[in-house]
């Protein structure tokens, strides 16, 4: 009997049990009204260009779960991985159909790849944003037993200047983690030993083992160690202090600069040219999910900031254009791109 | 800390009908994905992850973990029966397991694999239960220089693994390391040997390579034999290991358990490395190493125990630190986060029911898998009765599906076919494929550890000798290499007169 019940519940999983709260029902009917007659007739695919289980994948799977709460069709997450995201980005920009069934759940890498790697074959304008999803600032953390246990970022900067080439920081090459470290070197007037890792979490492990002095990462990658008092946050690469960590200062305020803003900035986008009614429906479906307090709570738990400053996909596109200009500038000044 | 009391509480969590059901479901699915070539635990977990969303955290993690170790049980099946590894950790099982099958001892090989897996799984669960906190501290002391030392040791041990020419094995190792450099440079992101192809930017994925080298090439070789009418006799002698088999196997099972457990705890380690190393160790320690590659049961018992023990080992950094040591545990970590559970050192304190529930489920799951797998042996060996003209097209189809399912990229299927043809040619020339696969697994880790270490020391190689753990391992590797060279010289000297006399 029990087995039958469990089997039944597994079958029900496929159909995502709806919660019959009043506001949920309202949102559902509003969304249903926006639904084009011929779409969607098959599941919508959320394409994630990074491996299953990572931060980006978690974000997309949670989003899919909550879109299904409001929509009456399936949303499937597909991981199109390889080349540190470049394969998936290129697929979305140049091969994926613009029929509204393929939605990329993307982050900064989408435009960074366009600038640094696409070699003019595609650019970030090959995507059209559907919605902002959430964002998390890049942070620096130190061990509470290590070299910088009772020190602030200011002290770290002073050490970098006084003893150049002695401070070991864990980075991930060719992404914001490395760019931030370079900016700190410039601002502090010294050099760091930048030890490359394949992701934030291995760097945190190395920090806990005392193999590096500082690790770069997102809150989700070290929250457990922060709560256990093993690590502390030195600074966040955000424009302003974040509501999650109000006591943590920003790199900009400590080092007196303006350009140290790096984050995992996540958004949903479709290949250019999706019919207007389908895009509008997608926008509404994603907005409904992203306004759900339960999803917001889930995202906050992973250390992401959910409040969206953008009212429409077009505004998200404009923001991305701005980021891309700033980033291109950074790449030309650091010699990564020819002037 | 009262470990037994907490474990008892863990059993209280797991011994509910619902949780037992999910544990069983995971074991069953795991066995199946292990058996199906190409579809490994990683692909299965990423496909099934969404279905666990609405389960409670304990049930979800119990089921996903069961798939992981269930795959280790199932993975040996096709290795033994048709010489095609069900997943990467069962590659070495092909070497002797399939030879045993050819001799009509498929049942004994499958039996020892299942029972060895069970013993190793249970032993390393005990290790996990008792030593988690201590082992976490040790694992953290392994930084880049220590990993580099382990990788070097791994390469040296591989030379002990091969049955044929050491020179040919070194050629395969070098080729493997070379192939592992294809793709993006890990330090500065420069593309190497990609010829501008987007698909090569990420390097060769292990699944299509293994499926091609072993699966496709095996089918080609068999088709050739089939065409010549040289099909091996498919008599099946007995289904269970003999007393003699047990005598040969108990020590490899124990050694495999310890080795696998230790390697599982270390970040970057895992079932694949563990199974390779266990094989090398058994061959080295055997009094009759010449039997290896010709159906030595130790060559099945050791690696199959090691890969299972590594699963339990890798649960330690995952559950006590929230640190994944390989891709599969990274996915389990993602599953926890989706469930709203924050993995990390506080998990044991804040959510003991998850921590101890999952550990208790490992004991239960291993028992279930043993009960599930032993009766299946009779069924699996019947597979050998299926005519090749039906069996092999089916297996080929499954390898194509499995390869495609990992990245959803058709290019991977071409890679599989290409490596299949290359594997066929290379095997005809008398080279072994296992060293090639091992080098492709260890190559990127070796390169990363080496470059990280040298960056940390500003280019000074002394870093490998000034850190005690790294230095010990490097010296051990050097000693083993020296023994090999000396033995080779002695063998060459001893062989000379015979060569003159005999010919």
mmCIF file of C-alpha atoms in Angstrom, chain A residues 2-3 6-7 9-10 13-14 52-53 57-58 61-62 65 78-84 86-87 90 117 168 173-174 193-198 201 205 208-209 211 220 223-225 227-228 298 301-302, chain B residues 17-18 21-22 25 46 49-51 53-54 140-144 146 184 186-189 198-199 201-202 267 321 323 330-331 334 337-338 340 342-346 350 407-409 448 452 455-456 467:
data_model
loop_
_atom_site.group_PDB
_atom_site.id
_atom_site.type_symbol
_atom_site.label_atom_id
_atom_site.label_comp_id
_atom_site.label_asym_id
_atom_site.label_seq_id
_atom_site.Cartn_x
_atom_site.Cartn_y
_atom_site.Cartn_z
ATOM 1 C CA UNK A 2 2.785 2.323 1.001
ATOM 2 C CA UNK A 3 4.574 1.576 -2.229
ATOM 3 C CA UNK A 6 4.831 6.500 -3.015
ATOM 4 C CA UNK A 7 4.487 5.571 -6.669
ATOM 5 C CA UNK A 9 3.326 10.673 -5.388
ATOM 6 C CA UNK A 10 6.100 10.166 -7.914
ATOM 7 C CA UNK A 13 5.662 15.044 -9.157
ATOM 8 C CA UNK A 14 5.478 15.079 -12.931
ATOM 9 C CA UNK A 52 24.319 20.424 -13.164
ATOM 10 C CA UNK A 53 24.554 21.077 -9.447
ATOM 11 C CA UNK A 57 21.994 25.254 -12.402
ATOM 12 C CA UNK A 58 20.361 25.612 -8.987
ATOM 13 C CA UNK A 61 16.005 24.627 -11.584
ATOM 14 C CA UNK A 62 14.370 26.670 -8.831
ATOM 15 C CA UNK A 65 9.946 24.808 -10.495
ATOM 16 C CA UNK A 78 18.990 21.292 -20.006
ATOM 17 C CA UNK A 79 22.697 21.626 -19.248
ATOM 18 C CA UNK A 80 24.592 22.467 -22.419
ATOM 19 C CA UNK A 81 28.056 22.513 -20.972
ATOM 20 C CA UNK A 82 31.597 22.707 -22.212
ATOM 21 C CA UNK A 83 34.307 25.270 -22.835
ATOM 22 C CA UNK A 84 33.513 27.058 -19.538
ATOM 23 C CA UNK A 86 31.276 29.119 -24.352
ATOM 24 C CA UNK A 87 29.732 26.130 -26.154
ATOM 25 C CA UNK A 90 27.483 30.003 -28.920
ATOM 26 C CA UNK A 117 35.965 34.797 -27.307
ATOM 27 C CA UNK A 168 48.175 34.271 -1.972
ATOM 28 C CA UNK A 173 41.221 32.483 -14.335
ATOM 29 C CA UNK A 174 39.684 34.652 -17.049
ATOM 30 C CA UNK A 193 50.138 35.533 -5.932
ATOM 31 C CA UNK A 194 47.039 34.557 -7.895
ATOM 32 C CA UNK A 195 46.544 30.795 -7.493
ATOM 33 C CA UNK A 196 44.140 29.477 -10.158
ATOM 34 C CA UNK A 197 41.272 27.125 -9.268
ATOM 35 C CA UNK A 198 38.408 25.729 -11.332
ATOM 36 C CA UNK A 201 34.443 26.162 -3.875
ATOM 37 C CA UNK A 205 38.756 24.468 0.497
ATOM 38 C CA UNK A 208 40.425 26.324 4.999
ATOM 39 C CA UNK A 209 43.535 24.168 4.570
ATOM 40 C CA UNK A 211 47.132 26.854 1.292
ATOM 41 C CA UNK A 220 26.592 30.491 -1.426
ATOM 42 C CA UNK A 223 27.874 30.359 3.895
ATOM 43 C CA UNK A 224 28.241 27.223 6.033
ATOM 44 C CA UNK A 225 31.804 28.127 7.003
ATOM 45 C CA UNK A 227 28.073 30.557 10.084
ATOM 46 C CA UNK A 228 30.523 28.160 11.730
ATOM 47 C CA UNK A 298 15.025 30.257 -1.727
ATOM 48 C CA UNK A 301 19.187 31.460 1.104
ATOM 49 C CA UNK A 302 21.757 30.939 -1.638
ATOM 50 C CA UNK B 17 8.495 2.937 4.713
ATOM 51 C CA UNK B 18 8.775 6.081 2.580
ATOM 52 C CA UNK B 21 11.203 3.041 -0.637
ATOM 53 C CA UNK B 22 13.276 5.941 -1.984
ATOM 54 C CA UNK B 25 14.247 3.164 -5.880
ATOM 55 C CA UNK B 46 21.161 15.355 -13.495
ATOM 56 C CA UNK B 49 17.283 15.823 -9.964
ATOM 57 C CA UNK B 50 14.021 17.650 -10.780
ATOM 58 C CA UNK B 51 11.960 14.661 -9.629
ATOM 59 C CA UNK B 53 12.267 18.596 -5.725
ATOM 60 C CA UNK B 54 9.032 17.819 -3.949
ATOM 61 C CA UNK B 140 42.216 19.835 4.266
ATOM 62 C CA UNK B 141 45.970 19.537 4.658
ATOM 63 C CA UNK B 142 46.160 18.317 1.078
ATOM 64 C CA UNK B 143 46.925 21.376 -1.025
ATOM 65 C CA UNK B 144 48.119 21.601 -4.634
ATOM 66 C CA UNK B 146 50.211 17.150 -2.224
ATOM 67 C CA UNK B 184 41.256 25.668 -22.699
ATOM 68 C CA UNK B 186 43.412 26.219 -17.007
ATOM 69 C CA UNK B 187 45.556 29.190 -16.014
ATOM 70 C CA UNK B 188 45.278 31.797 -18.749
ATOM 71 C CA UNK B 189 42.359 30.463 -20.769
ATOM 72 C CA UNK B 198 34.168 25.539 -30.280
ATOM 73 C CA UNK B 199 33.520 21.892 -29.481
ATOM 74 C CA UNK B 201 37.422 24.310 -26.397
ATOM 75 C CA UNK B 202 36.366 22.288 -23.363
ATOM 76 C CA UNK B 267 39.062 16.461 -3.081
ATOM 77 C CA UNK B 321 32.224 20.469 4.957
ATOM 78 C CA UNK B 323 32.723 20.445 -0.261
ATOM 79 C CA UNK B 330 28.839 18.404 -6.630
ATOM 80 C CA UNK B 331 25.440 17.462 -7.959
ATOM 81 C CA UNK B 334 23.245 21.189 -5.603
ATOM 82 C CA UNK B 337 20.838 23.597 -1.801
ATOM 83 C CA UNK B 338 17.700 23.272 -3.909
ATOM 84 C CA UNK B 340 16.944 24.723 1.094
ATOM 85 C CA UNK B 342 22.804 24.721 3.635
ATOM 86 C CA UNK B 343 25.637 22.205 3.407
ATOM 87 C CA UNK B 344 28.699 22.926 5.468
ATOM 88 C CA UNK B 345 30.231 22.300 8.855
ATOM 89 C CA UNK B 346 26.994 23.300 10.571
ATOM 90 C CA UNK B 350 21.689 22.112 12.635
ATOM 91 C CA UNK B 407 26.188 17.266 -22.818
ATOM 92 C CA UNK B 408 23.396 17.069 -25.394
ATOM 93 C CA UNK B 409 26.027 17.582 -28.060
ATOM 94 C CA UNK B 448 46.548 22.011 -12.476
ATOM 95 C CA UNK B 452 49.167 25.926 -8.865
ATOM 96 C CA UNK B 455 52.601 29.704 -8.796
ATOM 97 C CA UNK B 456 52.441 29.384 -5.004
ATOM 98 C CA UNK B 467 56.154 19.980 2.635
#
